[in-house]
PDB file of C-alpha atoms in Angstrom:
ATOM      1  CA  UNK A   1       0.183   0.040  -0.118  1.00  0.00           C
ATOM      2  CA  UNK A   2       1.072   3.573  -0.648  1.00  0.00           C
ATOM      3  CA  UNK A   3       0.979   6.674   1.148  1.00  0.00           C
ATOM      4  CA  UNK A   4      -0.269  10.059  -0.407  1.00  0.00           C
ATOM      5  CA  UNK A   5      -0.787  13.714   0.300  1.00  0.00           C
ATOM      6  CA  UNK A   6      -4.134  14.659  -1.199  1.00  0.00           C
ATOM      7  CA  UNK A   7      -3.416  18.531  -2.210  1.00  0.00           C
ATOM      8  CA  UNK A   8      -6.035  21.122  -3.101  1.00  0.00           C
ATOM      9  CA  UNK A   9      -4.869  23.419  -5.620  1.00  0.00           C
ATOM     10  CA  UNK A  10      -6.046  26.907  -5.581  1.00  0.00           C
ATOM     11  CA  UNK A  11      -4.847  28.693  -2.248  1.00  0.00           C
ATOM     12  CA  UNK A  12      -3.032  25.476  -1.181  1.00  0.00           C
ATOM     13  CA  UNK A  13      -0.048  24.989  -3.770  1.00  0.00           C
ATOM     14  CA  UNK A  14      -1.072  28.098  -6.051  1.00  0.00           C
ATOM     15  CA  UNK A  15      -2.045  31.585  -5.324  1.00  0.00           C
ATOM     16  CA  UNK A  16      -5.790  31.734  -5.320  1.00  0.00           C
ATOM     17  CA  UNK A  17      -6.882  34.157  -8.049  1.00  0.00           C
ATOM     18  CA  UNK A  18     -10.337  33.194  -8.181  1.00  0.00           C
ATOM     19  CA  UNK A  19     -11.341  31.247 -11.065  1.00  0.00           C
ATOM     20  CA  UNK A  20      -7.911  31.003 -12.275  1.00  0.00           C
ATOM     21  CA  UNK A  21      -7.634  29.147 -15.858  1.00  0.00           C
ATOM     22  CA  UNK A  22      -5.080  31.106 -17.813  1.00  0.00           C
ATOM     23  CA  UNK A  23      -1.761  29.368 -17.673  1.00  0.00           C
ATOM     24  CA  UNK A  24       0.115  32.624 -17.463  1.00  0.00           C
ATOM     25  CA  UNK A  25      -1.565  33.639 -14.029  1.00  0.00           C
ATOM     26  CA  UNK A  26      -0.008  30.323 -12.143  1.00  0.00           C
ATOM     27  CA  UNK A  27       1.884  31.483  -9.129  1.00  0.00           C
ATOM     28  CA  UNK A  28       2.860  28.937  -6.507  1.00  0.00           C
ATOM     29  CA  UNK A  29       2.533  29.793  -2.890  1.00  0.00           C
ATOM     30  CA  UNK A  30       5.578  30.564  -0.892  1.00  0.00           C
ATOM     31  CA  UNK A  31       7.565  27.393  -0.004  1.00  0.00           C
ATOM     32  CA  UNK A  32       5.199  24.932  -2.077  1.00  0.00           C
ATOM     33  CA  UNK A  33       7.802  23.858  -4.393  1.00  0.00           C
ATOM     34  CA  UNK A  34      10.235  22.884  -1.627  1.00  0.00           C
ATOM     35  CA  UNK A  35       7.524  21.482   0.472  1.00  0.00           C
ATOM     36  CA  UNK A  36       6.233  19.133  -2.246  1.00  0.00           C
ATOM     37  CA  UNK A  37       9.956  18.023  -2.993  1.00  0.00           C
ATOM     38  CA  UNK A  38      10.215  17.082   0.672  1.00  0.00           C
ATOM     39  CA  UNK A  39       6.907  15.361   0.623  1.00  0.00           C
ATOM     40  CA  UNK A  40       8.099  13.200  -2.425  1.00  0.00           C
ATOM     41  CA  UNK A  41      11.378  12.566  -1.079  1.00  0.00           C
ATOM     42  CA  UNK A  42       9.608  11.016   1.827  1.00  0.00           C
ATOM     43  CA  UNK A  43       7.832   8.693  -0.221  1.00  0.00           C
ATOM     44  CA  UNK A  44       4.315  10.376  -0.622  1.00  0.00           C
ATOM     45  CA  UNK A  45       2.529  10.144  -3.934  1.00  0.00           C
ATOM     46  CA  UNK A  46       1.304  13.563  -4.426  1.00  0.00           C
ATOM     47  CA  UNK A  47      -2.360  13.711  -5.623  1.00  0.00           C
ATOM     48  CA  UNK A  48      -4.389  16.994  -6.468  1.00  0.00           C
ATOM     49  CA  UNK A  49      -7.875  17.161  -5.566  1.00  0.00           C
ATOM     50  CA  UNK A  50      -9.860  20.424  -6.914  1.00  0.00           C
ATOM     51  CA  UNK A  51     -13.196  21.849  -7.164  1.00  0.00           C
ATOM     52  CA  UNK A  52     -13.387  23.917 -10.270  1.00  0.00           C
ATOM     53  CA  UNK A  53     -17.015  25.365 -10.208  1.00  0.00           C
ATOM     54  CA  UNK A  54     -16.099  27.945 -12.841  1.00  0.00           C
ATOM     55  CA  UNK A  55     -16.547  25.318 -15.604  1.00  0.00           C
ATOM     56  CA  UNK A  56     -20.300  24.871 -14.416  1.00  0.00           C
ATOM     57  CA  UNK A  57     -20.512  28.472 -13.918  1.00  0.00           C
ATOM     58  CA  UNK A  58     -19.644  29.206 -17.703  1.00  0.00           C
ATOM     59  CA  UNK A  59     -16.233  31.070 -16.489  1.00  0.00           C
ATOM     60  CA  UNK A  60     -14.151  28.682 -18.437  1.00  0.00           C
ATOM     61  CA  UNK A  61     -14.259  25.510 -20.348  1.00  0.00           C
ATOM     62  CA  UNK A  62     -13.445  22.163 -19.299  1.00  0.00           C
ATOM     63  CA  UNK A  63     -10.569  22.345 -22.014  1.00  0.00           C
ATOM     64  CA  UNK A  64      -9.270  25.450 -20.695  1.00  0.00           C
ATOM     65  CA  UNK A  65      -8.998  23.930 -17.292  1.00  0.00           C
ATOM     66  CA  UNK A  66      -7.018  20.970 -18.659  1.00  0.00           C
ATOM     67  CA  UNK A  67      -4.784  23.270 -20.356  1.00  0.00           C
ATOM     68  CA  UNK A  68      -4.111  25.221 -16.976  1.00  0.00           C
ATOM     69  CA  UNK A  69      -3.587  21.946 -15.101  1.00  0.00           C
ATOM     70  CA  UNK A  70      -1.042  20.519 -17.635  1.00  0.00           C
ATOM     71  CA  UNK A  71       0.873  23.608 -17.705  1.00  0.00           C
ATOM     72  CA  UNK A  72       0.787  23.750 -13.730  1.00  0.00           C
ATOM     73  CA  UNK A  73       2.029  19.993 -13.410  1.00  0.00           C
ATOM     74  CA  UNK A  74       4.740  20.568 -16.249  1.00  0.00           C
ATOM     75  CA  UNK A  75       6.025  23.493 -14.246  1.00  0.00           C
ATOM     76  CA  UNK A  76       6.075  21.330 -10.968  1.00  0.00           C
ATOM     77  CA  UNK A  77       7.756  18.420 -13.316  1.00  0.00           C
ATOM     78  CA  UNK A  78      10.557  20.943 -14.249  1.00  0.00           C
ATOM     79  CA  UNK A  79      11.251  21.369 -10.585  1.00  0.00           C
ATOM     80  CA  UNK A  80      11.576  17.513 -10.183  1.00  0.00           C
ATOM     81  CA  UNK A  81       8.039  17.202  -8.760  1.00  0.00           C
ATOM     82  CA  UNK A  82       5.890  14.416 -10.036  1.00  0.00           C
ATOM     83  CA  UNK A  83       2.041  14.795  -9.643  1.00  0.00           C
ATOM     84  CA  UNK A  84       0.804  11.358  -9.253  1.00  0.00           C
ATOM     85  CA  UNK A  85      -2.571  12.319 -10.550  1.00  0.00           C
ATOM     86  CA  UNK A  86      -4.964  15.257 -10.641  1.00  0.00           C
ATOM     87  CA  UNK A  87      -8.546  14.850  -9.987  1.00  0.00           C
ATOM     88  CA  UNK A  88     -11.174  17.620 -10.663  1.00  0.00           C
ATOM     89  CA  UNK A  89     -14.971  18.396 -10.084  1.00  0.00           C
ATOM     90  CA  UNK A  90     -16.387  20.673 -12.643  1.00  0.00           C
ATOM     91  CA  UNK A  91     -19.862  20.827 -11.235  1.00  0.00           C
ATOM     92  CA  UNK A  92     -22.032  23.120  -9.298  1.00  0.00           C
ATOM     93  CA  UNK A  93     -25.563  22.757  -8.519  1.00  0.00           C
ATOM     94  CA  UNK A  94     -26.302  26.433  -9.413  1.00  0.00           C
ATOM     95  CA  UNK A  95     -24.176  26.160 -12.537  1.00  0.00           C
ATOM     96  CA  UNK A  96     -25.448  27.674 -15.882  1.00  0.00           C
ATOM     97  CA  UNK A  97     -23.963  25.013 -17.897  1.00  0.00           C
ATOM     98  CA  UNK A  98     -26.462  22.205 -17.894  1.00  0.00           C
ATOM     99  CA  UNK A  99     -23.968  19.239 -18.372  1.00  0.00           C
ATOM    100  CA  UNK A 100     -22.204  20.372 -15.238  1.00  0.00           C
ATOM    101  CA  UNK A 101     -25.119  21.786 -13.401  1.00  0.00           C
ATOM    102  CA  UNK A 102     -25.469  18.986 -10.744  1.00  0.00           C
ATOM    103  CA  UNK A 103     -25.255  18.040  -7.263  1.00  0.00           C
ATOM    104  CA  UNK A 104     -22.498  15.403  -7.604  1.00  0.00           C
ATOM    105  CA  UNK A 105     -20.563  13.035  -5.425  1.00  0.00           C
ATOM    106  CA  UNK A 106     -17.282  14.479  -6.603  1.00  0.00           C
ATOM    107  CA  UNK A 107     -17.506  17.912  -5.047  1.00  0.00           C
ATOM    108  CA  UNK A 108     -15.694  18.409  -1.973  1.00  0.00           C
ATOM    109  CA  UNK A 109     -16.621  18.157   0.873  1.00  0.00           C
ATOM    110  CA  UNK A 110     -17.880  14.753  -0.653  1.00  0.00           C
ATOM    111  CA  UNK A 111     -15.052  12.385  -0.869  1.00  0.00           C
ATOM    112  CA  UNK A 112     -15.529  10.469  -4.149  1.00  0.00           C
ATOM    113  CA  UNK A 113     -12.506  11.648  -5.860  1.00  0.00           C
ATOM    114  CA  UNK A 114     -10.456  10.999  -2.801  1.00  0.00           C
ATOM    115  CA  UNK A 115     -11.611   7.399  -2.387  1.00  0.00           C
ATOM    116  CA  UNK A 116     -11.364   6.752  -6.308  1.00  0.00           C
ATOM    117  CA  UNK A 117      -7.832   7.957  -6.075  1.00  0.00           C
ATOM    118  CA  UNK A 118      -7.124   5.778  -2.986  1.00  0.00           C
ATOM    119  CA  UNK A 119      -8.300   2.771  -5.033  1.00  0.00           C
ATOM    120  CA  UNK A 120      -6.308   3.517  -8.229  1.00  0.00           C
ATOM    121  CA  UNK A 121      -3.359   3.931  -6.346  1.00  0.00           C
ATOM    122  CA  UNK A 122      -3.594   1.287  -3.707  1.00  0.00           C
ATOM    123  CA  UNK A 123      -3.402   4.242  -1.048  1.00  0.00           C
ATOM    124  CA  UNK A 124      -3.353   3.440   2.977  1.00  0.00           C
ATOM    125  CA  UNK A 125      -5.495   6.186   4.198  1.00  0.00           C
ATOM    126  CA  UNK A 126      -4.005   5.800   7.583  1.00  0.00           C
ATOM    127  CA  UNK A 127      -0.652   6.771   6.262  1.00  0.00           C
ATOM    128  CA  UNK A 128      -1.856   9.712   4.135  1.00  0.00           C
ATOM    129  CA  UNK A 129      -2.795  13.244   4.612  1.00  0.00           C
ATOM    130  CA  UNK A 130      -5.097  16.028   2.953  1.00  0.00           C
ATOM    131  CA  UNK A 131      -3.701  19.431   2.848  1.00  0.00           C
ATOM    132  CA  UNK A 132      -6.129  22.394   2.196  1.00  0.00           C
ATOM    133  CA  UNK A 133      -7.030  25.954   2.849  1.00  0.00           C
ATOM    134  CA  UNK A 134     -10.619  25.132   3.562  1.00  0.00           C
ATOM    135  CA  UNK A 135     -12.304  22.307   5.843  1.00  0.00           C
ATOM    136  CA  UNK A 136     -13.734  20.655   2.679  1.00  0.00           C
ATOM    137  CA  UNK A 137     -10.263  20.021   1.397  1.00  0.00           C
ATOM    138  CA  UNK A 138      -9.640  17.964   4.422  1.00  0.00           C
ATOM    139  CA  UNK A 139     -13.144  16.305   4.123  1.00  0.00           C
ATOM    140  CA  UNK A 140     -11.607  12.829   3.522  1.00  0.00           C
ATOM    141  CA  UNK A 141     -10.375  13.189   7.143  1.00  0.00           C
ATOM    142  CA  UNK A 142     -13.953  13.673   8.736  1.00  0.00           C
ATOM    143  CA  UNK A 143     -14.981  10.114   7.391  1.00  0.00           C
ATOM    144  CA  UNK A 144     -11.637   7.970   7.299  1.00  0.00           C
ATOM    145  CA  UNK A 145      -8.524   7.764   9.325  1.00  0.00           C
ATOM    146  CA  UNK A 146      -6.599  10.094   6.816  1.00  0.00           C
ATOM    147  CA  UNK A 147      -5.139  13.008   8.741  1.00  0.00           C
ATOM    148  CA  UNK A 148      -5.895  16.631   7.737  1.00  0.00           C
ATOM    149  CA  UNK A 149      -4.058  19.769   7.398  1.00  0.00           C
ATOM    150  CA  UNK A 150      -5.852  22.965   7.144  1.00  0.00           C
ATOM    151  CA  UNK A 151      -3.694  25.875   6.073  1.00  0.00           C
ATOM    152  CA  UNK A 152      -5.244  29.121   7.705  1.00  0.00           C
ATOM    153  CA  UNK A 153      -4.058  32.463   8.856  1.00  0.00           C
ATOM    154  CA  UNK A 154      -7.298  33.010  10.552  1.00  0.00           C
ATOM    155  CA  UNK A 155      -7.950  32.308  14.237  1.00  0.00           C
ATOM    156  CA  UNK A 156      -9.760  28.965  14.241  1.00  0.00           C
ATOM    157  CA  UNK A 157     -10.660  26.583  16.734  1.00  0.00           C
ATOM    158  CA  UNK A 158      -9.461  22.934  16.044  1.00  0.00           C
ATOM    159  CA  UNK A 159     -12.883  21.216  16.249  1.00  0.00           C
ATOM    160  CA  UNK A 160     -11.783  18.217  14.336  1.00  0.00           C
ATOM    161  CA  UNK A 161      -9.477  15.643  15.953  1.00  0.00           C
ATOM    162  CA  UNK A 162      -8.004  14.532  12.659  1.00  0.00           C
ATOM    163  CA  UNK A 163      -7.471  18.175  11.049  1.00  0.00           C
ATOM    164  CA  UNK A 164      -4.526  19.974  12.196  1.00  0.00           C
ATOM    165  CA  UNK A 165      -4.281  23.732  11.818  1.00  0.00           C
ATOM    166  CA  UNK A 166      -1.054  25.305  10.583  1.00  0.00           C
ATOM    167  CA  UNK A 167      -0.129  29.100   9.245  1.00  0.00           C
ATOM    168  CA  UNK A 168       1.743  27.935   6.152  1.00  0.00           C
ATOM    169  CA  UNK A 169       2.624  25.154   3.757  1.00  0.00           C
ATOM    170  CA  UNK A 170       5.930  24.881   5.118  1.00  0.00           C
ATOM    171  CA  UNK A 171       4.654  24.450   8.570  1.00  0.00           C
ATOM    172  CA  UNK A 172       2.351  21.747   7.270  1.00  0.00           C
ATOM    173  CA  UNK A 173       4.947  20.040   5.454  1.00  0.00           C
ATOM    174  CA  UNK A 174       7.465  19.854   8.664  1.00  0.00           C
ATOM    175  CA  UNK A 175       4.594  18.321  10.481  1.00  0.00           C
ATOM    176  CA  UNK A 176       4.002  15.725   8.042  1.00  0.00           C
ATOM    177  CA  UNK A 177       7.651  14.775   7.751  1.00  0.00           C
ATOM    178  CA  UNK A 178       7.990  14.644  11.548  1.00  0.00           C
ATOM    179  CA  UNK A 179       4.829  12.557  11.928  1.00  0.00           C
ATOM    180  CA  UNK A 180       6.332   9.809   9.473  1.00  0.00           C
ATOM    181  CA  UNK A 181       9.954   9.555  11.220  1.00  0.00           C
TER     182      UNK A 181
END
């Protein structure tokens, strides 16, 4: 069985530019490159799971989203970071594009994409982590023994035993590495 880190995209590894879809706007958050390298070197599969409701809302197409994601993973690969896979949900129940305007099982906080990745890559969730900037990004931690890491500068209370709070991506990575020694 493999261990993995499930990563949110916007606001976690790249700067959240609100419905980002133009490849030239990709900007990694501070310490993301170094942190991803450390996680990879520690033997974690790196899997991105992201909600992309901009597709359902007609702000960009699924093809534009795929181009953006391909460029981002290529930029990471050029820094010797291999993203094992990237899963996205293009749906939103209030979308204007009929094909994507639905209440699905893949939109976080639902966990279908996490479970799909776990099955496809034989991931042991008890040895894995979910990192995000919103509770929904760590939803897998509420239903399984995967640990959650929430990155937030807000003063939040730690309501969930399996979700830890951090101020930065770097702090989060240090915790994960230390937790696996």
